[in-house]
PDB file of C-alpha atoms in Angstrom:
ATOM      1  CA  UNK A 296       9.207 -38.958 -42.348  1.00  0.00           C
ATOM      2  CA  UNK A 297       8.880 -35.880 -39.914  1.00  0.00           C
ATOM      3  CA  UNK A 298       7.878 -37.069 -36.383  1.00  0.00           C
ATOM      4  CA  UNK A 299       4.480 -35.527 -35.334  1.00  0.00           C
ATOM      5  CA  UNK A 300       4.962 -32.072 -33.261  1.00  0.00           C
ATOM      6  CA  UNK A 301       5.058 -32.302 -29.837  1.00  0.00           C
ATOM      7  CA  UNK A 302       2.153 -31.249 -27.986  1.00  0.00           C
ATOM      8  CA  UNK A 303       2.410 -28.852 -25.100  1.00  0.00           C
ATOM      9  CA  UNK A 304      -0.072 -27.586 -22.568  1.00  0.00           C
ATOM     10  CA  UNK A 305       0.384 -24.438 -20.344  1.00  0.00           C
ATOM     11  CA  UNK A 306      -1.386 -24.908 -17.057  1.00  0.00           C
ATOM     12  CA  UNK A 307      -2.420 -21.491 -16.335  1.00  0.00           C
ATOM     13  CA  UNK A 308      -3.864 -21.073 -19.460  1.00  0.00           C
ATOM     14  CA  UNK A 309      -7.594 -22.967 -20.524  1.00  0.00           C
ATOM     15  CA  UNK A 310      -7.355 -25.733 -22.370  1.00  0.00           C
ATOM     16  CA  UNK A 311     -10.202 -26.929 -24.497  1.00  0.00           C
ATOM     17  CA  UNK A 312     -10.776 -30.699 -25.271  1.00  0.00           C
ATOM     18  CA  UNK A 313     -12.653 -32.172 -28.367  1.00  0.00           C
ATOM     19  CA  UNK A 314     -13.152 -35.812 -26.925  1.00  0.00           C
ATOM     20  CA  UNK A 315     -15.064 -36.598 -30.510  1.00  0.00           C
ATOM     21  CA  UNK A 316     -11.052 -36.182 -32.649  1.00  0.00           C
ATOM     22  CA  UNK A 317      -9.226 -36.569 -29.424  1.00  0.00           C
ATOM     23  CA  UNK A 318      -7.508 -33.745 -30.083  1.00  0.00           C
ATOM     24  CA  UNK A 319      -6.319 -30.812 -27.786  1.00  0.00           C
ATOM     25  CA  UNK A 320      -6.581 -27.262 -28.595  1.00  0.00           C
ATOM     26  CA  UNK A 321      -4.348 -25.243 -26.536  1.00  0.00           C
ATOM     27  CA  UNK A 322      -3.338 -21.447 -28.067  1.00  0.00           C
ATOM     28  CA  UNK A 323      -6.120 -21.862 -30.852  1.00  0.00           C
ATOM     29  CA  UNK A 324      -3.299 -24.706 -32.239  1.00  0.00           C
ATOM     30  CA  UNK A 325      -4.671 -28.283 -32.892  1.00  0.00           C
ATOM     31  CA  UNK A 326      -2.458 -31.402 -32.381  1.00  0.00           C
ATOM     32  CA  UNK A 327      -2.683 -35.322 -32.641  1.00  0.00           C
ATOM     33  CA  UNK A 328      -1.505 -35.712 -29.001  1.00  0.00           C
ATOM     34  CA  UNK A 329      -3.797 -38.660 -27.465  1.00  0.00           C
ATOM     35  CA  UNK A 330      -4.755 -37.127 -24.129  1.00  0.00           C
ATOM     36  CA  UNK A 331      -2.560 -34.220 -21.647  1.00  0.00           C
ATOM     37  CA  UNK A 332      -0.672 -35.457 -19.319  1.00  0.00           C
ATOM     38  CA  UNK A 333      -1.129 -33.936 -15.685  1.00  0.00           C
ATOM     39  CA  UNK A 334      -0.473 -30.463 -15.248  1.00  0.00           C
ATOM     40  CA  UNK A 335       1.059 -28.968 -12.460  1.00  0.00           C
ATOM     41  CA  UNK A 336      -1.068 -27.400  -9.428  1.00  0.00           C
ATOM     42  CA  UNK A 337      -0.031 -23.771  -9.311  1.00  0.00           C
ATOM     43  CA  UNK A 338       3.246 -21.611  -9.823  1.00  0.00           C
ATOM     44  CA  UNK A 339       4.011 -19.415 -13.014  1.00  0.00           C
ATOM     45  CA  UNK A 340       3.302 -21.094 -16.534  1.00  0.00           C
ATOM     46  CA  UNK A 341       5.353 -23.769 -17.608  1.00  0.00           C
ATOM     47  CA  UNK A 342       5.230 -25.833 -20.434  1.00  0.00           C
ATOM     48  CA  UNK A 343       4.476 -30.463 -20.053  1.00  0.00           C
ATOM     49  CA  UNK A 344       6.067 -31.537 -22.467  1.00  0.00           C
ATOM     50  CA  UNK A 345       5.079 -35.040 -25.067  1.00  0.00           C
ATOM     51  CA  UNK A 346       7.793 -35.969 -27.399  1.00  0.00           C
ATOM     52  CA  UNK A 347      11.152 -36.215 -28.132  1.00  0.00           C
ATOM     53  CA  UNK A 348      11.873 -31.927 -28.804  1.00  0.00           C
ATOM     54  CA  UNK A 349      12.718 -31.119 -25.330  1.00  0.00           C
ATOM     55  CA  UNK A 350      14.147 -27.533 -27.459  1.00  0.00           C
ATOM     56  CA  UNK A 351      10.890 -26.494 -28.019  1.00  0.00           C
ATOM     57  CA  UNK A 352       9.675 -26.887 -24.396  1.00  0.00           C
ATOM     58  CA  UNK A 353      11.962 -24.765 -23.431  1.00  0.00           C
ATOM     59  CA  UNK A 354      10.813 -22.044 -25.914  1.00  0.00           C
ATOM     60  CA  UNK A 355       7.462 -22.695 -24.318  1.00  0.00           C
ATOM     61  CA  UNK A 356       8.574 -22.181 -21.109  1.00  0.00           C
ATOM     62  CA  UNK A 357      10.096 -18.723 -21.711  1.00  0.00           C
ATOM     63  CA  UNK A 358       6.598 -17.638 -23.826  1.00  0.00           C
ATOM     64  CA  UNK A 359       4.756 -18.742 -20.680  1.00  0.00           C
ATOM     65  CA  UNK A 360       7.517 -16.998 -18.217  1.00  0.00           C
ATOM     66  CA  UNK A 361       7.339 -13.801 -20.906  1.00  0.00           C
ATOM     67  CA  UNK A 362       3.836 -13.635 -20.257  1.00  0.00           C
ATOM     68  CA  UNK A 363       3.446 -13.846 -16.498  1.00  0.00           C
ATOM     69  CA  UNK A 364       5.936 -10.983 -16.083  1.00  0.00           C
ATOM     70  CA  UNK A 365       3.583  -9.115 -18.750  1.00  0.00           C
ATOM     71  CA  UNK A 366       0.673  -9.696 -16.457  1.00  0.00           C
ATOM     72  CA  UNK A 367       2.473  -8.944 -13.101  1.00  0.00           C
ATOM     73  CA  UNK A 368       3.799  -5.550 -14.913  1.00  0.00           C
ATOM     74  CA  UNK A 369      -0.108  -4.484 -16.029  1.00  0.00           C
ATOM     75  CA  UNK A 370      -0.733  -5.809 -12.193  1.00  0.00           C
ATOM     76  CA  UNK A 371       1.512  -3.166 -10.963  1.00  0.00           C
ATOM     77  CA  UNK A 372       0.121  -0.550 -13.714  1.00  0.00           C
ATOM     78  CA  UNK A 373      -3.066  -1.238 -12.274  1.00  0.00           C
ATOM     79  CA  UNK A 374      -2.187  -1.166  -8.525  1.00  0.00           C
ATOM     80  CA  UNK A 375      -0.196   2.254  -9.281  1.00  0.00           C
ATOM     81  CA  UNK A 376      -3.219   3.998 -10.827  1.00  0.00           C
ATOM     82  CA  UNK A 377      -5.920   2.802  -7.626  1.00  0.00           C
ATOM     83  CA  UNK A 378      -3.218   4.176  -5.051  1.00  0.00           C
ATOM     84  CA  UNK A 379      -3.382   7.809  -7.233  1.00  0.00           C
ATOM     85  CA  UNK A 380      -7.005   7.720  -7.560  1.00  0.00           C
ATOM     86  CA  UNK A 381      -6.943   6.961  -3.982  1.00  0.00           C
ATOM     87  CA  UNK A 382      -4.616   9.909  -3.136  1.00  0.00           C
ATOM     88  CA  UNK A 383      -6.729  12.304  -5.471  1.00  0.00           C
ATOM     89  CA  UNK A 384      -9.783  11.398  -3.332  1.00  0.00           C
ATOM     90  CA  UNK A 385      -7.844  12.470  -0.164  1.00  0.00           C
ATOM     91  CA  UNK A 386      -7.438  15.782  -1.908  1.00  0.00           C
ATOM     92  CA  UNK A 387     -10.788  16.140  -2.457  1.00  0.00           C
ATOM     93  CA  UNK A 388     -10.563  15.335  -6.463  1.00  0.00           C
ATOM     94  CA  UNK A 389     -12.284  12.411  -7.151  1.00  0.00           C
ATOM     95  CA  UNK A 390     -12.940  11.553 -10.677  1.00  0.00           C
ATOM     96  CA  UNK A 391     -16.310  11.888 -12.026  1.00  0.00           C
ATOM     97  CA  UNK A 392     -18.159  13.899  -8.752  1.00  0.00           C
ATOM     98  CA  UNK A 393     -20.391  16.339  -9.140  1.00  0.00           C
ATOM     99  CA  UNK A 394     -18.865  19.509  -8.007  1.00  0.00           C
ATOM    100  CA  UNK A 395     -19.999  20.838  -4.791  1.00  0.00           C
ATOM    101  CA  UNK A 396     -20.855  24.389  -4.259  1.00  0.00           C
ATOM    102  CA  UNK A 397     -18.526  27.450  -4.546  1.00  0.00           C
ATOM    103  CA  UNK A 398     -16.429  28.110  -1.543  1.00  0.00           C
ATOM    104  CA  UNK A 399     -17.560  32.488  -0.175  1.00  0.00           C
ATOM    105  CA  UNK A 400     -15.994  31.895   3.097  1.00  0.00           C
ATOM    106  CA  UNK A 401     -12.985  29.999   4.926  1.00  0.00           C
ATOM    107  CA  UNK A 402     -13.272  29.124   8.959  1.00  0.00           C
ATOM    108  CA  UNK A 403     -10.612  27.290  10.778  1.00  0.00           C
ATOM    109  CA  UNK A 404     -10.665  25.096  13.688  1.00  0.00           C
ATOM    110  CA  UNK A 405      -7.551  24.534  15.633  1.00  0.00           C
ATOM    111  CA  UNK A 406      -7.653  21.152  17.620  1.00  0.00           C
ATOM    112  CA  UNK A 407      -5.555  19.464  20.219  1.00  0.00           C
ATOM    113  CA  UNK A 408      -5.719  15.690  20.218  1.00  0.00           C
ATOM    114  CA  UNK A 409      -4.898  14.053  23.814  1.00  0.00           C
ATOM    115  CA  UNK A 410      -3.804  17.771  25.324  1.00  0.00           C
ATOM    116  CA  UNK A 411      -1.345  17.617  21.864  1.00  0.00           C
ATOM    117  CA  UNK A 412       0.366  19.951  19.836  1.00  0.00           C
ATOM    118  CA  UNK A 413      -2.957  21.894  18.261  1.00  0.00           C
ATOM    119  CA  UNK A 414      -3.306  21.221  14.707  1.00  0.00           C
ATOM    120  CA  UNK A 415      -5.630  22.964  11.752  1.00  0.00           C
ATOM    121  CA  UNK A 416      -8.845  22.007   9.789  1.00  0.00           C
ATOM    122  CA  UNK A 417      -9.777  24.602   7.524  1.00  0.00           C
ATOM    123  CA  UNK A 418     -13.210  24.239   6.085  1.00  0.00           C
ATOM    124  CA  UNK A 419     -14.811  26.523   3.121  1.00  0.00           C
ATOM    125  CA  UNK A 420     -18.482  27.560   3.586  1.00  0.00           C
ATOM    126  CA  UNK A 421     -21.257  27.482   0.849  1.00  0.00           C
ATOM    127  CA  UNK A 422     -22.319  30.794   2.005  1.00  0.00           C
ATOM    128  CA  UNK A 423     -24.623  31.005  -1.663  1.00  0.00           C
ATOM    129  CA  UNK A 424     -26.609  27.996  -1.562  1.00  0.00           C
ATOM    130  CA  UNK A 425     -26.902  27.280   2.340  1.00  0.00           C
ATOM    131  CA  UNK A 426     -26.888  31.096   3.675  1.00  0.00           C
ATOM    132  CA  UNK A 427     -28.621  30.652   7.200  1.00  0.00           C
ATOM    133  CA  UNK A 428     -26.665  27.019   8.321  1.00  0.00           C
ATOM    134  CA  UNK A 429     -23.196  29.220   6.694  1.00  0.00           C
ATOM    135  CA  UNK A 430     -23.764  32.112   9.184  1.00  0.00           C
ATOM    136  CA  UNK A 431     -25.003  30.051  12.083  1.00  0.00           C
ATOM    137  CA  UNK A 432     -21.370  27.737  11.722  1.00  0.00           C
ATOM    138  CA  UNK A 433     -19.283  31.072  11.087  1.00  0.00           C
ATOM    139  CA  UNK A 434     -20.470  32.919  14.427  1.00  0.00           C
ATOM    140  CA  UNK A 435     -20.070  30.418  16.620  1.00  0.00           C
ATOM    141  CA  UNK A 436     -16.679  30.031  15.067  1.00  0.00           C
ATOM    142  CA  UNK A 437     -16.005  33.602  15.957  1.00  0.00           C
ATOM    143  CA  UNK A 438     -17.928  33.030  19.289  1.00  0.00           C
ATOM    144  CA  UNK A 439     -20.138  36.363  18.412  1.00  0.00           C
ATOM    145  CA  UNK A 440     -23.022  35.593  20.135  1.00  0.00           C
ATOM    146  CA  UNK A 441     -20.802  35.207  23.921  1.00  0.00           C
ATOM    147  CA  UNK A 442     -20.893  31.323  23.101  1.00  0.00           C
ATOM    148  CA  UNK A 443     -19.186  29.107  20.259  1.00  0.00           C
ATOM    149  CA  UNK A 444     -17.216  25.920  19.317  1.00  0.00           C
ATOM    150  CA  UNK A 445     -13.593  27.540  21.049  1.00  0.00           C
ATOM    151  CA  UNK A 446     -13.327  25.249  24.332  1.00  0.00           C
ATOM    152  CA  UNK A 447     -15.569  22.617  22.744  1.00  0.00           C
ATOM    153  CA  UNK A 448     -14.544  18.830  21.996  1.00  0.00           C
ATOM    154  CA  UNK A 449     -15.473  16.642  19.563  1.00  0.00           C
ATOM    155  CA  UNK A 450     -17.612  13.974  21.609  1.00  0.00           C
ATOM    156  CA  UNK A 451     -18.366  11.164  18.818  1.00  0.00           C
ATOM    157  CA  UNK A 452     -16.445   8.663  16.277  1.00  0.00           C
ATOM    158  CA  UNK A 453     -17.529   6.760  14.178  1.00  0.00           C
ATOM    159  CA  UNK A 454     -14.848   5.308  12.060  1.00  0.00           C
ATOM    160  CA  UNK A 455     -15.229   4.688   8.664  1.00  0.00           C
ATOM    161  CA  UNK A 456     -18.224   7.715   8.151  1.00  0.00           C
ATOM    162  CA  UNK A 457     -17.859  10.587  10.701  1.00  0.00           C
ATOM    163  CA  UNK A 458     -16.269  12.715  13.313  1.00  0.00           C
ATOM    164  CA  UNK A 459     -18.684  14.536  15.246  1.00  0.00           C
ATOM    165  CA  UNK A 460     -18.214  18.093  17.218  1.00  0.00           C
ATOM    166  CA  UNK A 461     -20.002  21.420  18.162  1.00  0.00           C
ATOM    167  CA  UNK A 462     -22.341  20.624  21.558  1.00  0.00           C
ATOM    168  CA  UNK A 463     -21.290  24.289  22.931  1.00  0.00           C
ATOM    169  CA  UNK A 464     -23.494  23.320  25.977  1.00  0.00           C
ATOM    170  CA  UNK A 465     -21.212  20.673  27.182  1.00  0.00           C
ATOM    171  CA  UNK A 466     -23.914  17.620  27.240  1.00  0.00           C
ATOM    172  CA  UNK A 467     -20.860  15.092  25.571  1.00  0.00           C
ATOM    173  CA  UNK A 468     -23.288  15.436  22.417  1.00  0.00           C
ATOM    174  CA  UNK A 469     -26.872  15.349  23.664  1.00  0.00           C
ATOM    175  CA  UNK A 470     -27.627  19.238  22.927  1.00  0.00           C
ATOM    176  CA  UNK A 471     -26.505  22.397  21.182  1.00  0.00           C
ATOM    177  CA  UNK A 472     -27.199  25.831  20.400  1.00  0.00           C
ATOM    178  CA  UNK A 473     -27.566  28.079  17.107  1.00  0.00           C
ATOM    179  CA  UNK A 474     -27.184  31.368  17.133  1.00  0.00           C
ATOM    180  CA  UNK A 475     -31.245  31.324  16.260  1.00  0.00           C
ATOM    181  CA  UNK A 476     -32.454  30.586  19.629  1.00  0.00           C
ATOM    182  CA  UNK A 477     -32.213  26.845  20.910  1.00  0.00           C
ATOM    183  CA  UNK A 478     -32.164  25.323  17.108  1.00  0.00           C
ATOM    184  CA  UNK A 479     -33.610  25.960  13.674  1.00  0.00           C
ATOM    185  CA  UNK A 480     -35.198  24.344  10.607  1.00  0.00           C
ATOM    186  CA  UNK A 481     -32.818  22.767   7.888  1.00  0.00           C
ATOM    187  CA  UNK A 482     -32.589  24.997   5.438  1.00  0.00           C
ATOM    188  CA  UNK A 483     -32.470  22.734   2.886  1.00  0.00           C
ATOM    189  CA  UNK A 484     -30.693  19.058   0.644  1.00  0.00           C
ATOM    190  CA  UNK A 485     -28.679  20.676  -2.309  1.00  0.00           C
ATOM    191  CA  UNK A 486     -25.516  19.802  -1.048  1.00  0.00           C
ATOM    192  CA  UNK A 487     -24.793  15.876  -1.983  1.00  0.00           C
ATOM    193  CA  UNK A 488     -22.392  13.754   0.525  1.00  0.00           C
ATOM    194  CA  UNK A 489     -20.559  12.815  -2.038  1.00  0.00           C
ATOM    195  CA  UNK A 490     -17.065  13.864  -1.355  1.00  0.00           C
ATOM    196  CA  UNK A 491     -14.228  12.944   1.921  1.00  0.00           C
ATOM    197  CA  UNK A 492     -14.621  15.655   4.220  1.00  0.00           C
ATOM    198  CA  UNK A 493     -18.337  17.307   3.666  1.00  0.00           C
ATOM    199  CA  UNK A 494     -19.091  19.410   6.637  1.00  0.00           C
ATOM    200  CA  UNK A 495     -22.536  18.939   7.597  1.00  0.00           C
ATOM    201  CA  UNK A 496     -25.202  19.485  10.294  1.00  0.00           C
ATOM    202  CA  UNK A 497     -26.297  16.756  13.293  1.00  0.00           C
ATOM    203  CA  UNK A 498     -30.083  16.618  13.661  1.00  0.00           C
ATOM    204  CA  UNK A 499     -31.555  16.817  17.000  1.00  0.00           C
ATOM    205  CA  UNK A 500     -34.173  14.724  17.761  1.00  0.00           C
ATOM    206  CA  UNK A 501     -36.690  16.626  16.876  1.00  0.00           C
ATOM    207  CA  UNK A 502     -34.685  16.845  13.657  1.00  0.00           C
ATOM    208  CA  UNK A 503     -34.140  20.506  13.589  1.00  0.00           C
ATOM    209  CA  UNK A 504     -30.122  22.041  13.383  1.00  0.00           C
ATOM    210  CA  UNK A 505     -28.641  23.842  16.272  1.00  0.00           C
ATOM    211  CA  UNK A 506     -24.539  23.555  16.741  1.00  0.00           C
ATOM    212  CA  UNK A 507     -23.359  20.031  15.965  1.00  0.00           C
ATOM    213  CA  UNK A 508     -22.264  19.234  12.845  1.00  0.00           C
ATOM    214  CA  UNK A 509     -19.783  16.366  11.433  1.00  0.00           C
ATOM    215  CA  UNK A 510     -17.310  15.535   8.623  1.00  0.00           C
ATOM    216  CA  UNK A 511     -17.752  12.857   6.880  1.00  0.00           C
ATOM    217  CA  UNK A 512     -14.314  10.202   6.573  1.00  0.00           C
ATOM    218  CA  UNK A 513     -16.101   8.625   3.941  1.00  0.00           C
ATOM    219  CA  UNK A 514     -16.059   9.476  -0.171  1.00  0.00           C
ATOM    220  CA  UNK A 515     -19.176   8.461  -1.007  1.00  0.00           C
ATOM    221  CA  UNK A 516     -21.871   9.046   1.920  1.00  0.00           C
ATOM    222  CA  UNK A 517     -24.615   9.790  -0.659  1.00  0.00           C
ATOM    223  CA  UNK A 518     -26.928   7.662   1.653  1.00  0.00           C
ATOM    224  CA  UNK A 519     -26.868  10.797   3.952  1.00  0.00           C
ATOM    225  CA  UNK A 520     -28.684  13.004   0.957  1.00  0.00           C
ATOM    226  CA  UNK A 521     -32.105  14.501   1.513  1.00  0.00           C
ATOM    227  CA  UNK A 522     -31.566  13.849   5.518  1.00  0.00           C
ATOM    228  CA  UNK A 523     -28.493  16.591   6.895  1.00  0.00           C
ATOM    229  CA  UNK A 524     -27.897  19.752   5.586  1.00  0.00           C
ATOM    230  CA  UNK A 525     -24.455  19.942   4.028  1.00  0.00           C
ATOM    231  CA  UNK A 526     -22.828  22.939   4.107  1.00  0.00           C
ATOM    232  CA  UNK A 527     -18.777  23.292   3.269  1.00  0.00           C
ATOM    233  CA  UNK A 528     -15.948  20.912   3.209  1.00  0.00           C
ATOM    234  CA  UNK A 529     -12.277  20.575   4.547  1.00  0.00           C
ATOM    235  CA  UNK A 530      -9.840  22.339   2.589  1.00  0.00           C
ATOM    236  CA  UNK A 531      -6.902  21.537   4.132  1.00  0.00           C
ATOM    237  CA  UNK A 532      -5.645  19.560   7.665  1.00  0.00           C
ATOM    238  CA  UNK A 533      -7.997  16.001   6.340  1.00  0.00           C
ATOM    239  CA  UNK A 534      -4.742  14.207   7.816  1.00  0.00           C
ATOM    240  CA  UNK A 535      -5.771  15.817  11.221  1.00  0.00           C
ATOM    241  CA  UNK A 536      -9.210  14.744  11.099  1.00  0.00           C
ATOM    242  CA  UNK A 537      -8.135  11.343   9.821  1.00  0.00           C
ATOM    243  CA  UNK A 538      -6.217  11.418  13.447  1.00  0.00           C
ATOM    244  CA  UNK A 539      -9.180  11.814  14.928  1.00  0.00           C
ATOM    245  CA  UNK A 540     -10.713   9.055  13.371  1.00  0.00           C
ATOM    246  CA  UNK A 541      -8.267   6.723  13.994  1.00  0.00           C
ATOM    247  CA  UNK A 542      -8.413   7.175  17.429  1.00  0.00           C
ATOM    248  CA  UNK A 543     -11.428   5.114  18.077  1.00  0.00           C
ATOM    249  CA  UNK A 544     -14.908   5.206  19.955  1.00  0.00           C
ATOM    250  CA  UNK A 545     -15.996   3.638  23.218  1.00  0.00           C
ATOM    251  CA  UNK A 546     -19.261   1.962  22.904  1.00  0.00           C
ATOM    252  CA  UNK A 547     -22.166   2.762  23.497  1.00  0.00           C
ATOM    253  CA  UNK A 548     -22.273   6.305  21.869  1.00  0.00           C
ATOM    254  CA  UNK A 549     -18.699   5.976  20.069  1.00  0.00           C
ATOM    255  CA  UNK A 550     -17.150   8.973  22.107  1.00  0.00           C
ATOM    256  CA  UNK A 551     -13.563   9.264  21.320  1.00  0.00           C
ATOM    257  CA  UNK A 552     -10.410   7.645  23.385  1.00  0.00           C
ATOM    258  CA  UNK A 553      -8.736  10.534  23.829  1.00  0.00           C
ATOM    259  CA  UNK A 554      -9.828  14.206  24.047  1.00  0.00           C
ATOM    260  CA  UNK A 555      -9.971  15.960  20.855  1.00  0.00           C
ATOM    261  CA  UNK A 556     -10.659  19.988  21.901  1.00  0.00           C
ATOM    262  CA  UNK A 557     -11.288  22.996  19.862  1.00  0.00           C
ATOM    263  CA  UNK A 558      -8.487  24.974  21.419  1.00  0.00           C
ATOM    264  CA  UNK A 559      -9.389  27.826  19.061  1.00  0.00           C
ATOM    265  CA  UNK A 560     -11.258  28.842  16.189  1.00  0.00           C
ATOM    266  CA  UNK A 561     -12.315  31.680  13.750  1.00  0.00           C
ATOM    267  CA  UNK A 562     -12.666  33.329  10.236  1.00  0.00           C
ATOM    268  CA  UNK A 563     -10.002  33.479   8.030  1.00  0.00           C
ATOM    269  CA  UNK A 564      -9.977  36.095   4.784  1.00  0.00           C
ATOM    270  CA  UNK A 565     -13.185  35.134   2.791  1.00  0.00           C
ATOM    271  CA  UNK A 566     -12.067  34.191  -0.735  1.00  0.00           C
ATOM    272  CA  UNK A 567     -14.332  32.682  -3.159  1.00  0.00           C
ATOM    273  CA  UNK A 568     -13.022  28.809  -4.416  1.00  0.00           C
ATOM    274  CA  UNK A 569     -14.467  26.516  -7.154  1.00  0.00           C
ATOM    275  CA  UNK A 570     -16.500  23.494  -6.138  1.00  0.00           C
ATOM    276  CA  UNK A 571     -14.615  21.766  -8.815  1.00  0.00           C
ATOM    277  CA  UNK A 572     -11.289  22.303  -6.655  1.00  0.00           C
TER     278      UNK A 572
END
């Protein structure tokens, strides 16, 4: 007579026990084996073997072995797609956000990070749907109005959500100035905080706009909606404000380590760019 089949158990797999037929049922295959013997702890799947076919736990053993390498391989598949979506959201690309408003105009701000090397942020301006906060940001880039962000330095981090910049009064963050008079009304919420690098207005405390603004470090700040007035987005140089970020805030107000200055800024050519790029 043929000897029963062996019956073999692979630990990192579930195994399901009928106690009522003391059978096992490992793979979906039933057997007569009385009870499993112990299986080992951890490490990749291996086959415990019960009878006299040691050949066939070693055909186990390489199903088990086949199938850990398939899983580390779909791992790696996995791991490889979150680092692209994570570069695309860098970029400013993220799958599935709603498309901000179309780019009218492009201002730059050149910035010098512990008396560094200066180094560019371009940001686009919603000049259609946030006219007023668009013209306000784009003079004082130019300095128009004898006064403006060139000379200024960005006085708060907060790492994680936001760099903050734009007191053109020199009060390390506790004032600014629009080109309005002292400050002005927010204009208004269409613009969502929903992708890295929104460029959008501080409120004072009396919750009106003047000449601070921040950029957000974060890719989904949509807790922010309804409450600042967004108004363009980085276009290129996010590594540079990244730089800033990293660099850390003293407590109590989260001013940066180092000085970050505005060495220069100012209008580049106005050119008209998708919200969906």
């Amino acid at each position: 007579t043929m000897p029963a089949p062996p019956a073999f158990l692979a630990p990192s797999f579930p195994t399901r026990f009928e106690p009522t037929r003391r059978r096992i049922l490992s793979y979906g295959a039933p057997t007569s084996a009385p009870a499993p013997i112990a299986q080992p702890a951890r490490g990749l799947p291996c086959a415990a073997i019960e009878g006299p076919d040691p050949a066939a736990a070693v055909e186990m053993s390489r199903r088990g072995f086949s199938r850990a390498l398939g899983a580390v391989a779909l791992g790696l598949m996995i791991g490889f797609r979150g680092e692209r979506l994570e570069a695309d959201e860098v970029e400013g690309k993220e799958f599935g956000v709603k498309p901000q408003p179309e780019v009218t105009e492009k201002c730059y701000l050149d910035v010098s990070i512990d008396r560094g090397r200066p180094q560019r942020i371009v940001i686009g301006l919603y000049g259609d749907a946030v006219p007023k906060t668009v013209k306000n940001f784009r003079e004082l880039c130019v300095g128009s109005m004898g006064f403006g962000y060139k000379g200024t330095n960005f006085y708060r981090v907060v790492q994680g959500l936001t760099v903050q910049a734009g007191d053109v009064i020199g009060k390390g963050g506790n004032g600014g100035k629009s080109i309005y008079g002292d400050d002005f009304e927010p204009e208004n919420f269409v613009v969502p905080h929903n992708r890295l690098g929104t460029l959008s207005m501080v409120k004072s405390r009396t919750s009106r706009n003047d000449s601070r603004f921040f950029i957000t470090t974060k890719v989904d700040a949509g807790y922010l909606d309804g409450k600042y007035v967004g108004f363009g987005r980085v276009l290129e140089g996010m590594d540079v404000v990244f730089q800033i970020e990293s660099i850390g805030g003293n407590p109590p107000k989260n001013s940066p380590k180092k000085k970050v200055e505005i060495v220069n800024c100012g209008l580049l050519d106005s050119v008209r760019v998708s919200g969906s790029e």
